[in-house]
Amino acid sequence: MTSNSTAINLRGVTKNYGNKRGIIDVSLSVKTGEIFGFLGPNGAGKTTTIRCIMDFIRPSRGTITVYGANSHTEAVAIKAKIGFLPSDPQLYMRWTGAEHLKLYQKLRGPSDMSDTVNRLGLNLAVQVRHLSTGNKQKLSLLLALYGNPKLLVLDEPTKGLDPILQQEIYNLLSEYKQRGGTVFLSSHNLPEVEKICDSIGVIKEGKIVASETMQSIRNMNIHIISINCESKINQSDFSIAGIEVLHYSDKHIILKVKGDLTQLMQRIAKYKIKDLEVNHANLEDIFMEYYKD
Amino acid sequence: MWPIIWKEIRERKFSLIAFSVATLGLIWMYVGLFPSLQAQAQNYNKIIESMPKGFMEAFGVSGNWMANLESFLSTEMFSMLWPLLAIFLVVSRAGGSIAGEIEQTTIGTLLAQPISRTRLFIAKYSSGIIALAVYIACSILLTIPLAKIYSIGVLPFNYFTLSLLCLLFGGAIFSFAMFISVISNDKTRVYGITGGILVLMYASNIISGLKSNLRWLHNFSIFHYFNAPGALIHNHLDLFACFVLVTSIVIFSLLGLIFFNKRDIAI
């Protein structure tokens, strides 16, 4: 069952590519109005999942619904609601940006994009083949935003863009979300996901290994603790369940601690501490946690 | 659907214009040369008569090939050169239309739009047939006014009959090439497979004309069903040939549509 508050719903989606692994039993939900970050290294299955959502490829098993409609049998109605940005620009090299917009206008109806064009600083009169990688990405993003769709499916939207433009895109996505839009984005850029996403899904070797809200990730009791002592540290003192040694040298140790810190503090107390630094784990630390082994 | 048809035509307009103008130029040359060549018809006929009969049949050459403009053009232009140019035109369009867009990943732009794959295929298919029709109009029907310029008598209906045959012939090859384009991921495969099969068909048609015991081979050649002299000189269309060509169009266009709807496009 899919409630009205669910924008994308994948249930047991598997895609086999013969001997090659695709995605296996992927289930996840994206709520309406949220920015969902889809994480995983190269080859984990992010793009395969996006292709299935977009009905470019068909799952071997499982169902995908977008706003309650089947992504395959009701693909036309669904695509009218989706703005899509591929990981690599799929643009006509001899066309200008204006010609691309004209095609979209004919296929999706008129929409005034002049404000977005100005914000992205895009010259629509130049043929795509003469555009830089960043400008091609900007044009692709402009086309994804065309007609203010209900849902944006973005495959690595800030790839190849400079930090200023990345920030502009975060602003655009934030405003889009405020207008009630939903975003499903895949990314390698963990600080970016941490900054803009409300929820994340982590895919590893074709399988979903985590699907959490950013709030629950922030609430995960994981700390990174760096200890500098005046005397030599005995590494075995920190062989406690829930503690992982990230770095060790004679007088310096960095630990990742899951859960309660009391037991660790008792062990630290027997050393003369020169410096102690305690940080909450960021998304990258948590992501690496899923990707261990 | 119209925006896609228009996009396809617009995107490939230069090749269509180049093919049409080049073919029209060739026909203009033949029409312009015809009056002076016809004056020396007896000498040419002696050469033709010395050739093996089957060989000349295979190339669509008859003994009285200078009798009128239709005989002349059917031998010089429509037995080999026109089909060859039409094949280049339709196969290159079919290759670029789907496999070429998959190769360049631009098909993703179209697949992301609220348009069904059926409509997308029909739009791309229609644009190819429109291009073929334009090419036929420029390279065949314009012969009539060209002949008038040189005060050469023509049989106008015969050109329309030939146009219909050419549309069926070009349409059948285009449909096959579109089917190959649908199941391929790059256009060179479309050119290779379609070109290879057409060369085999052409060779089997030639061999069947030279060897009486291999005459059955011509049934498997599309060139056997393309009787340009029959259409242009005698205003005759063989119904069985039309049936074979129309059946090929229907089968391969439907197969193309079905496979395009079913296939994964991992771009």
Coordinates of C-alpha atoms in Angstrom, one line a residue:
Chain A
M1 CA 0.0 0.0 0.0
T2 CA 1.2 3.5 -0.8
S3 CA -0.1 6.4 1.1
N4 CA -0.6 9.9 -0.5
S5 CA 2.4 11.1 1.5
T6 CA 4.7 8.7 -0.4
A7 CA 6.3 10.0 -3.6
I8 CA 8.4 7.0 -4.5
N9 CA 7.9 3.4 -3.3
L10 CA 10.1 0.5 -4.2
R11 CA 9.1 -2.9 -3.0
G12 CA 11.4 -5.9 -3.5
V13 CA 12.9 -4.6 -6.7
T14 CA 15.5 -6.8 -8.3
K15 CA 17.2 -6.3 -11.6
N16 CA 19.4 -9.0 -13.0
Y17 CA 21.9 -8.4 -15.9
G18 CA 22.7 -12.0 -16.7
N19 CA 25.9 -12.8 -14.9
K20 CA 26.4 -9.2 -13.8
R21 CA 24.8 -8.1 -10.5
G22 CA 22.2 -5.4 -10.7
I23 CA 20.1 -4.6 -7.7
I24 CA 18.7 -7.2 -5.3
D25 CA 15.4 -6.9 -3.4
V26 CA 15.6 -3.1 -3.1
S27 CA 12.8 -1.6 -0.9
L28 CA 12.7 2.0 0.0
S29 CA 10.2 4.9 0.4
V30 CA 10.6 8.6 -0.3
K31 CA 8.1 10.8 1.4
T32 CA 6.4 13.7 -0.4
G33 CA 8.2 17.0 0.3
E34 CA 11.5 15.6 1.4
I35 CA 15.0 15.5 -0.1
F36 CA 16.1 11.9 -0.2
G37 CA 19.8 11.2 -0.6
F38 CA 20.7 7.9 -2.2
L39 CA 24.3 6.9 -1.3
G40 CA 26.7 4.2 -2.5
P41 CA 30.0 3.9 -4.2
N42 CA 30.4 3.4 -8.0
G43 CA 28.8 0.2 -9.1
A44 CA 26.6 -0.2 -6.0
G45 CA 23.4 0.0 -8.0
K46 CA 22.4 3.7 -7.6
T47 CA 22.0 4.4 -11.3
T48 CA 20.3 1.0 -11.9
T49 CA 17.7 2.0 -9.3
I50 CA 17.2 5.4 -10.9
R51 CA 16.8 3.8 -14.4
C52 CA 14.2 1.4 -13.0
I53 CA 12.3 4.4 -11.4
M54 CA 12.4 6.2 -14.8
D55 CA 11.3 3.0 -16.6
F56 CA 14.4 3.1 -18.8
I57 CA 14.9 -0.5 -17.7
R58 CA 12.4 -2.9 -16.2
P59 CA 12.9 -4.7 -12.9
S60 CA 13.1 -8.5 -13.1
R61 CA 11.0 -8.6 -9.9
G62 CA 9.3 -6.2 -7.6
T63 CA 7.2 -3.1 -8.0
I64 CA 7.9 0.6 -8.2
T65 CA 5.2 3.2 -7.7
V66 CA 5.5 7.0 -8.1
Y67 CA 2.7 8.9 -6.4
G68 CA 0.8 5.6 -6.3
A69 CA 1.1 4.9 -10.0
N70 CA 3.0 2.0 -11.4
S71 CA 6.2 3.2 -12.9
H72 CA 5.9 0.9 -16.0
T73 CA 2.2 0.7 -16.8
E74 CA 1.6 4.4 -16.1
A75 CA 4.9 5.7 -17.2
V76 CA 3.6 8.5 -19.3
A77 CA 1.5 10.0 -16.5
I78 CA 4.4 9.6 -14.1
K79 CA 6.9 11.3 -16.3
A80 CA 4.7 14.3 -16.6
K81 CA 5.4 14.8 -12.9
I82 CA 9.1 14.0 -12.9
G83 CA 12.1 16.2 -13.8
F84 CA 15.1 14.0 -14.5
L85 CA 18.8 14.8 -14.4
P86 CA 21.1 12.0 -15.6
S87 CA 24.6 11.4 -14.2
D88 CA 26.1 12.4 -17.6
P89 CA 24.3 15.0 -19.8
Q90 CA 22.1 13.5 -22.4
L91 CA 22.0 16.5 -24.6
Y92 CA 22.0 17.0 -28.4
M93 CA 25.5 18.3 -29.1
R94 CA 24.5 20.5 -32.1
W95 CA 21.5 22.0 -30.4
T96 CA 21.6 25.2 -28.4
G97 CA 20.1 25.4 -24.9
A98 CA 17.2 27.4 -26.4
E99 CA 16.5 24.6 -28.8
H100 CA 16.4 22.1 -25.9
L101 CA 13.9 24.3 -24.1
K102 CA 11.8 24.6 -27.2
L103 CA 11.5 20.8 -27.4
Y104 CA 10.5 20.6 -23.8
Q105 CA 8.0 23.4 -24.3
K106 CA 6.4 21.4 -27.1
L107 CA 6.4 18.1 -25.1
R108 CA 5.5 19.5 -21.6
G109 CA 3.7 22.8 -22.3
P110 CA 4.9 26.4 -21.8
S111 CA 6.9 27.4 -18.7
D112 CA 8.9 30.5 -17.9
M113 CA 12.4 29.5 -17.0
S114 CA 14.0 32.9 -17.3
D115 CA 14.6 33.3 -13.6
T116 CA 16.3 29.9 -13.3
V117 CA 18.4 30.7 -16.4
N118 CA 19.6 33.9 -14.9
R119 CA 20.4 32.3 -11.6
L120 CA 22.4 29.6 -13.2
G121 CA 24.1 32.2 -15.5
L122 CA 23.4 30.1 -18.6
N123 CA 23.8 31.3 -22.1
L124 CA 21.1 29.5 -24.1
A125 CA 22.4 30.7 -27.5
V126 CA 25.5 28.5 -27.4
Q127 CA 25.5 25.0 -29.0
V128 CA 25.9 22.3 -26.4
R129 CA 29.1 21.0 -27.9
H130 CA 30.7 24.4 -27.1
L131 CA 29.6 24.3 -23.5
S132 CA 31.9 23.4 -20.6
T133 CA 31.1 20.3 -18.5
G134 CA 29.7 22.6 -15.8
N135 CA 27.5 24.5 -18.2
K136 CA 26.2 21.2 -19.7
Q137 CA 25.3 20.1 -16.2
K138 CA 23.6 23.5 -15.6
L139 CA 21.5 23.1 -18.8
S140 CA 20.6 19.5 -17.7
L141 CA 19.5 20.9 -14.4
L142 CA 17.5 23.6 -16.0
L143 CA 15.7 21.0 -18.1
A144 CA 15.0 18.9 -15.1
L145 CA 13.4 21.9 -13.4
Y146 CA 11.4 22.7 -16.5
G147 CA 7.7 23.2 -15.7
N148 CA 8.2 22.9 -11.9
P149 CA 7.7 19.1 -11.7
K150 CA 6.3 17.5 -8.5
L151 CA 9.4 15.2 -8.2
L152 CA 13.0 15.7 -9.2
V153 CA 15.1 12.6 -9.8
L154 CA 18.7 13.7 -9.9
D155 CA 21.7 11.4 -10.5
E156 CA 24.7 13.3 -9.0
P157 CA 23.4 16.8 -9.6
T158 CA 26.5 18.7 -8.6
K159 CA 29.0 16.5 -10.5
G160 CA 31.6 18.7 -12.2
L161 CA 30.4 22.0 -10.7
D162 CA 32.4 24.6 -8.8
P163 CA 31.6 25.2 -5.1
I164 CA 29.7 28.5 -5.9
L165 CA 27.4 26.8 -8.4
Q166 CA 27.0 23.8 -6.0
Q167 CA 25.7 26.3 -3.4
E168 CA 23.4 27.8 -6.0
I169 CA 22.0 24.4 -6.7
Y170 CA 21.5 23.6 -3.0
N171 CA 19.6 26.9 -2.8
L172 CA 17.4 26.0 -5.8
L173 CA 16.7 22.6 -4.3
S174 CA 15.9 24.1 -1.0
E175 CA 13.4 26.6 -2.6
Y176 CA 12.0 23.8 -4.7
K177 CA 11.4 21.8 -1.5
Q178 CA 9.7 24.8 0.2
R179 CA 7.3 24.9 -2.8
G180 CA 6.3 21.3 -1.9
G181 CA 8.6 19.5 -4.3
T182 CA 10.2 16.1 -3.6
V183 CA 13.8 15.3 -4.5
F184 CA 15.4 11.9 -5.0
L185 CA 19.1 12.4 -5.5
S186 CA 22.1 10.1 -5.8
S187 CA 25.4 11.4 -4.7
H188 CA 29.0 10.6 -3.8
N189 CA 29.3 13.8 -2.0
L190 CA 28.5 13.0 1.7
P191 CA 28.8 16.6 3.1
E192 CA 26.3 17.7 0.4
V193 CA 23.9 15.0 1.4
E194 CA 24.3 15.8 5.0
K195 CA 23.7 19.4 4.3
I196 CA 20.5 19.2 2.2
C197 CA 18.9 15.8 2.6
D198 CA 16.1 14.9 5.0
S199 CA 16.5 11.1 4.6
I200 CA 19.1 8.8 3.1
G201 CA 19.2 5.3 1.7
V202 CA 22.5 3.5 1.5
I203 CA 23.1 0.8 -1.2
K204 CA 25.9 -1.7 -1.1
E205 CA 26.5 -4.3 -3.7
G206 CA 23.0 -3.9 -5.0
K207 CA 21.3 -4.2 -1.6
I208 CA 19.9 -1.5 0.6
V209 CA 21.9 -1.6 3.8
A210 CA 20.3 1.5 5.5
S211 CA 17.4 3.8 5.1
E212 CA 17.2 6.5 7.8
T213 CA 16.1 10.0 8.3
M214 CA 19.0 12.5 8.8
Q215 CA 17.6 13.2 12.3
S216 CA 17.9 9.6 13.3
I217 CA 21.4 9.5 11.9
R218 CA 22.3 12.6 13.9
N219 CA 20.8 10.9 17.0
M220 CA 23.0 7.9 16.5
N221 CA 25.3 7.8 19.5
I222 CA 28.5 7.6 17.6
H223 CA 31.5 9.8 18.6
I224 CA 35.0 10.2 17.2
I225 CA 37.4 10.8 20.0
S226 CA 41.0 11.9 19.7
I227 CA 43.2 11.5 22.7
N228 CA 46.8 12.9 23.2
C229 CA 48.6 11.7 26.3
E230 CA 51.9 12.6 27.9
S231 CA 52.8 8.9 28.4
K232 CA 52.6 5.9 26.1
I233 CA 49.1 4.6 25.5
N234 CA 48.4 0.9 25.9
Q235 CA 46.1 0.1 22.9
S236 CA 44.7 -3.0 24.7
D237 CA 43.1 -0.6 27.3
F238 CA 40.6 0.3 24.6
S239 CA 39.7 -3.2 23.5
I240 CA 36.1 -2.6 24.6
A241 CA 32.9 -3.6 22.8
G242 CA 31.6 -0.7 20.7
I243 CA 35.0 0.9 20.4
E244 CA 37.0 0.9 17.2
V245 CA 40.6 2.2 17.0
L246 CA 40.9 4.3 13.9
H247 CA 44.5 5.5 14.5
Y248 CA 47.2 4.6 17.0
S249 CA 50.6 5.9 17.7
D250 CA 52.5 5.8 21.0
K251 CA 50.9 8.9 22.6
H252 CA 48.0 9.5 20.3
I253 CA 44.9 7.4 19.6
I254 CA 41.7 8.1 17.6
L255 CA 38.6 6.0 18.5
K256 CA 35.2 5.6 17.0
V257 CA 32.8 4.9 19.9
K258 CA 29.3 3.6 19.5
G259 CA 27.0 4.0 22.5
D260 CA 27.8 5.0 26.1
L261 CA 31.1 6.8 26.8
T262 CA 31.2 6.0 30.6
Q263 CA 33.4 2.9 30.3
L264 CA 35.8 4.7 27.9
M265 CA 36.1 7.7 30.2
Q266 CA 37.1 5.3 33.1
R267 CA 39.9 3.9 31.0
I268 CA 41.1 7.3 29.9
A269 CA 41.1 8.5 33.5
K270 CA 44.3 6.5 34.3
Y271 CA 46.3 8.5 31.7
K272 CA 47.6 12.0 32.0
I273 CA 45.7 13.7 29.1
K274 CA 47.4 16.4 27.1
D275 CA 44.5 17.0 24.7
L276 CA 41.1 15.4 24.2
E277 CA 38.7 16.1 21.4
V278 CA 35.2 14.6 21.2
N279 CA 33.1 15.0 18.0
H280 CA 29.8 13.6 16.9
A281 CA 30.3 11.3 13.9
N282 CA 29.3 12.9 10.6
L283 CA 27.6 11.1 7.7
E284 CA 30.9 10.1 6.2
D285 CA 31.8 8.2 9.4
I286 CA 28.4 6.5 9.5
F287 CA 28.6 5.8 5.8
M288 CA 31.9 4.1 6.3
E289 CA 30.3 2.1 9.1
Y290 CA 27.9 0.6 6.6
Y291 CA 30.7 -0.1 4.1
K292 CA 33.0 -1.9 6.5
D293 CA 34.0 -5.4 5.2
Chain B
M1 CA 4.1 13.0 -31.4
W2 CA 4.5 15.8 -34.0
P3 CA 7.3 17.6 -32.0
I4 CA 9.3 14.3 -32.2
I5 CA 8.6 13.9 -36.0
W6 CA 9.6 17.5 -36.6
K7 CA 12.7 17.1 -34.4
E8 CA 13.8 14.0 -36.4
I9 CA 13.3 15.7 -39.7
R10 CA 15.0 18.9 -38.6
E11 CA 18.0 17.1 -37.1
R12 CA 18.6 15.1 -40.2
K13 CA 17.6 17.6 -42.8
F14 CA 21.1 18.1 -44.3
S15 CA 21.5 14.5 -45.3
L16 CA 18.0 14.4 -46.9
I17 CA 18.7 17.7 -48.8
A18 CA 22.2 16.4 -49.9
F19 CA 20.8 13.0 -51.1
S20 CA 17.8 14.6 -52.8
V21 CA 19.9 17.3 -54.6
A22 CA 22.6 14.9 -55.6
T23 CA 20.1 12.4 -57.0
L24 CA 18.2 15.1 -58.8
G25 CA 21.4 16.4 -60.2
L26 CA 22.2 12.9 -61.6
I27 CA 18.8 12.5 -63.1
W28 CA 19.0 16.0 -64.6
M29 CA 22.4 14.9 -66.2
Y30 CA 20.8 11.8 -67.6
V31 CA 17.8 13.7 -68.9
G32 CA 20.0 16.3 -70.4
L33 CA 22.2 13.7 -72.1
F34 CA 19.4 11.5 -73.3
P35 CA 18.6 13.3 -76.6
S36 CA 22.2 13.1 -77.8
L37 CA 22.7 9.5 -76.5
Q38 CA 19.5 8.4 -78.2
A39 CA 20.9 9.6 -81.5
Q40 CA 23.7 6.9 -81.1
A41 CA 21.3 4.2 -79.8
Q42 CA 22.2 1.6 -82.5
N43 CA 25.9 1.5 -81.5
Y44 CA 25.0 1.0 -77.8
N45 CA 22.4 -1.7 -78.6
K46 CA 25.1 -3.7 -80.4
I47 CA 27.2 -3.7 -77.2
I48 CA 24.2 -4.7 -75.1
E49 CA 23.3 -7.6 -77.4
S50 CA 26.8 -9.0 -77.0
M51 CA 26.4 -9.4 -73.2
P52 CA 25.1 -12.6 -71.5
K53 CA 21.3 -12.4 -71.3
G54 CA 21.0 -13.4 -67.6
F55 CA 23.6 -10.9 -66.6
M56 CA 21.8 -8.0 -68.3
E57 CA 18.5 -9.1 -66.8
A58 CA 20.1 -9.0 -63.4
F59 CA 21.0 -5.4 -64.0
G60 CA 17.7 -4.6 -65.6
V61 CA 19.1 -3.9 -69.0
S62 CA 17.0 -4.7 -72.1
G63 CA 17.8 -4.6 -75.8
N64 CA 15.7 -1.5 -76.4
W65 CA 17.0 0.6 -73.5
M66 CA 17.2 3.8 -75.6
A67 CA 13.7 3.5 -76.9
N68 CA 12.4 6.3 -74.6
L69 CA 13.4 8.2 -71.5
E70 CA 11.7 5.7 -69.2
S71 CA 13.8 2.8 -70.7
F72 CA 16.9 4.8 -70.4
L73 CA 16.4 5.9 -66.8
S74 CA 15.2 2.5 -65.7
T75 CA 18.6 1.1 -66.9
E76 CA 20.9 3.9 -66.0
M77 CA 19.3 5.1 -62.8
F78 CA 16.7 2.9 -61.2
S79 CA 18.2 -0.6 -61.7
M80 CA 21.2 0.0 -59.4
L81 CA 22.2 3.6 -58.6
W82 CA 18.8 4.8 -57.2
P83 CA 18.3 1.7 -55.0
L84 CA 21.8 2.1 -53.7
L85 CA 21.3 5.7 -52.8
A86 CA 17.9 5.0 -51.3
I87 CA 19.5 2.2 -49.2
F88 CA 22.2 4.6 -47.9
L89 CA 19.5 7.2 -47.0
V90 CA 17.1 4.9 -45.2
V91 CA 19.7 2.7 -43.4
S92 CA 21.6 5.8 -42.2
R93 CA 18.3 7.3 -40.9
A94 CA 17.3 4.1 -39.2
G95 CA 20.7 3.7 -37.6
G96 CA 20.8 7.2 -36.3
S97 CA 17.2 7.3 -35.2
I98 CA 17.3 4.8 -32.3
A99 CA 20.7 3.0 -32.0
G100 CA 22.5 6.3 -32.7
E101 CA 20.5 8.0 -30.0
I102 CA 21.2 5.2 -27.6
E103 CA 24.9 5.3 -28.5
Q104 CA 25.0 9.1 -27.8
T105 CA 22.7 8.7 -24.8
T106 CA 20.4 11.5 -26.1
I107 CA 17.5 9.1 -26.2
G108 CA 17.4 9.6 -22.4
T109 CA 16.1 13.1 -23.0
L110 CA 13.2 11.7 -25.0
L111 CA 12.5 8.7 -22.7
A112 CA 12.2 11.1 -19.7
Q113 CA 9.4 12.9 -21.4
P114 CA 5.7 12.2 -20.9
I115 CA 5.4 10.3 -24.2
S116 CA 5.0 6.5 -24.5
R117 CA 7.6 4.4 -26.3
T118 CA 5.0 3.4 -28.8
R119 CA 4.4 7.0 -29.8
L120 CA 8.2 7.6 -29.8
F121 CA 8.8 4.7 -32.1
I122 CA 5.9 5.7 -34.4
A123 CA 7.2 9.3 -34.5
K124 CA 10.7 8.2 -35.4
Y125 CA 9.4 5.6 -38.0
S126 CA 7.1 8.2 -39.6
S127 CA 9.9 10.7 -39.9
G128 CA 11.9 8.1 -41.8
I129 CA 9.0 7.3 -44.2
I130 CA 8.4 11.1 -44.7
A131 CA 12.1 11.5 -45.6
L132 CA 11.9 8.6 -48.0
A133 CA 8.7 10.1 -49.6
V134 CA 10.5 13.5 -50.0
Y135 CA 13.5 11.8 -51.5
I136 CA 11.2 9.9 -54.0
A137 CA 9.4 13.1 -54.9
C138 CA 12.6 15.0 -55.5
S139 CA 14.4 12.2 -57.4
I140 CA 11.6 10.6 -59.4
L141 CA 8.6 12.9 -59.8
L142 CA 10.7 15.9 -60.6
T143 CA 11.9 14.0 -63.7
I144 CA 8.6 14.9 -65.4
P145 CA 9.2 18.7 -65.4
L146 CA 12.9 18.2 -66.1
A147 CA 12.0 16.2 -69.2
K148 CA 9.6 19.0 -70.3
I149 CA 12.6 21.5 -70.2
Y150 CA 14.4 19.3 -72.8
S151 CA 11.2 18.7 -74.7
I152 CA 11.4 15.0 -74.1
G153 CA 8.1 13.1 -74.1
V154 CA 7.3 11.2 -70.9
L155 CA 4.7 8.8 -69.5
P156 CA 3.7 10.7 -66.3
F157 CA 1.7 7.9 -64.7
N158 CA 4.6 5.5 -65.0
Y159 CA 6.6 7.8 -62.7
F160 CA 3.9 7.6 -60.0
T161 CA 3.9 3.8 -60.4
L162 CA 7.6 3.8 -60.0
S163 CA 7.4 6.1 -57.0
L164 CA 5.0 3.7 -55.3
L165 CA 7.3 0.7 -56.0
C166 CA 10.3 2.8 -54.6
L167 CA 8.3 3.7 -51.5
L168 CA 7.5 0.0 -50.9
F169 CA 11.1 -1.0 -51.6
G170 CA 12.7 1.8 -49.5
G171 CA 10.0 1.2 -46.8
A172 CA 10.8 -2.5 -46.5
I173 CA 14.5 -1.8 -46.1
F174 CA 13.9 1.0 -43.7
S175 CA 11.6 -1.2 -41.6
F176 CA 14.2 -3.9 -41.4
A177 CA 16.9 -1.4 -40.5
M178 CA 14.7 0.2 -37.8
F179 CA 14.2 -3.3 -36.3
I180 CA 17.9 -3.8 -36.2
S181 CA 18.3 -0.2 -34.8
V182 CA 15.8 -1.1 -32.0
I183 CA 17.8 -4.1 -30.9
S184 CA 21.2 -2.5 -31.2
N185 CA 23.1 -0.1 -29.0
D186 CA 25.2 1.5 -31.7
K187 CA 24.5 2.6 -35.3
T188 CA 27.5 0.9 -36.8
R189 CA 25.9 -2.5 -36.0
V190 CA 22.8 -1.4 -37.9
Y191 CA 24.9 -0.4 -40.9
G192 CA 26.9 -3.6 -40.7
I193 CA 24.0 -6.0 -40.3
T194 CA 21.6 -4.4 -42.8
G195 CA 24.4 -3.7 -45.3
G196 CA 25.7 -7.3 -45.1
I197 CA 22.2 -8.8 -45.6
L198 CA 21.5 -6.5 -48.5
V199 CA 24.8 -7.4 -50.2
L200 CA 24.0 -11.1 -49.8
M201 CA 20.6 -10.5 -51.3
Y202 CA 22.0 -8.5 -54.2
A203 CA 24.6 -11.2 -54.8
S204 CA 21.9 -14.0 -54.7
N205 CA 19.9 -12.0 -57.2
I206 CA 22.8 -11.7 -59.6
I207 CA 23.7 -15.4 -59.2
S208 CA 20.1 -16.5 -59.7
G209 CA 20.2 -14.7 -63.0
L210 CA 23.4 -16.3 -64.2
K211 CA 22.8 -19.9 -63.0
S212 CA 19.5 -21.5 -64.0
N213 CA 19.8 -24.2 -61.3
L214 CA 20.0 -21.5 -58.6
R215 CA 17.1 -19.5 -60.0
W216 CA 15.1 -20.1 -56.7
L217 CA 17.6 -17.9 -54.9
H218 CA 16.0 -14.7 -56.2
N219 CA 13.0 -15.4 -54.0
F220 CA 15.1 -14.5 -51.0
S221 CA 16.3 -11.2 -52.5
I222 CA 14.4 -7.9 -52.0
F223 CA 16.0 -6.8 -55.3
H224 CA 14.0 -9.4 -57.2
Y225 CA 10.8 -7.7 -56.1
F226 CA 12.1 -4.3 -57.2
N227 CA 11.2 -4.3 -60.9
A228 CA 11.9 -0.7 -61.8
P229 CA 11.8 -1.3 -65.6
G230 CA 8.4 -3.0 -65.2
A231 CA 7.0 0.0 -63.3
L232 CA 8.7 2.8 -65.3
I233 CA 8.5 1.4 -68.9
H234 CA 5.3 -0.7 -68.7
N235 CA 3.5 1.0 -65.8
H236 CA 3.2 -2.4 -64.2
L237 CA 3.4 -3.4 -60.6
D238 CA 3.6 -7.1 -59.8
L239 CA 1.0 -7.8 -57.1
F240 CA 3.0 -10.6 -55.5
A241 CA 6.1 -8.3 -55.3
C242 CA 3.9 -5.6 -53.6
F243 CA 2.6 -8.2 -51.2
V244 CA 6.1 -9.3 -50.2
L245 CA 7.3 -5.7 -49.7
V246 CA 4.2 -4.7 -47.8
T247 CA 4.4 -7.8 -45.6
S248 CA 8.1 -7.0 -44.9
I249 CA 7.1 -3.5 -43.9
V250 CA 4.4 -4.7 -41.6
I251 CA 6.4 -7.5 -40.0
F252 CA 9.6 -5.5 -39.3
S253 CA 7.9 -2.3 -38.2
L254 CA 5.7 -4.3 -35.7
L255 CA 8.7 -6.3 -34.5
G256 CA 10.6 -3.0 -34.1
L257 CA 7.7 -1.5 -32.1
I258 CA 7.3 -4.6 -29.9
F259 CA 11.1 -4.8 -29.1
F260 CA 11.4 -1.1 -28.5
N261 CA 8.6 -1.3 -26.0
K262 CA 10.1 -4.3 -24.2
R263 CA 13.8 -3.6 -24.3
D264 CA 15.9 -2.1 -21.5
I265 CA 17.6 1.1 -22.5
A266 CA 20.5 1.4 -20.0
I267 CA 21.7 4.9 -20.7

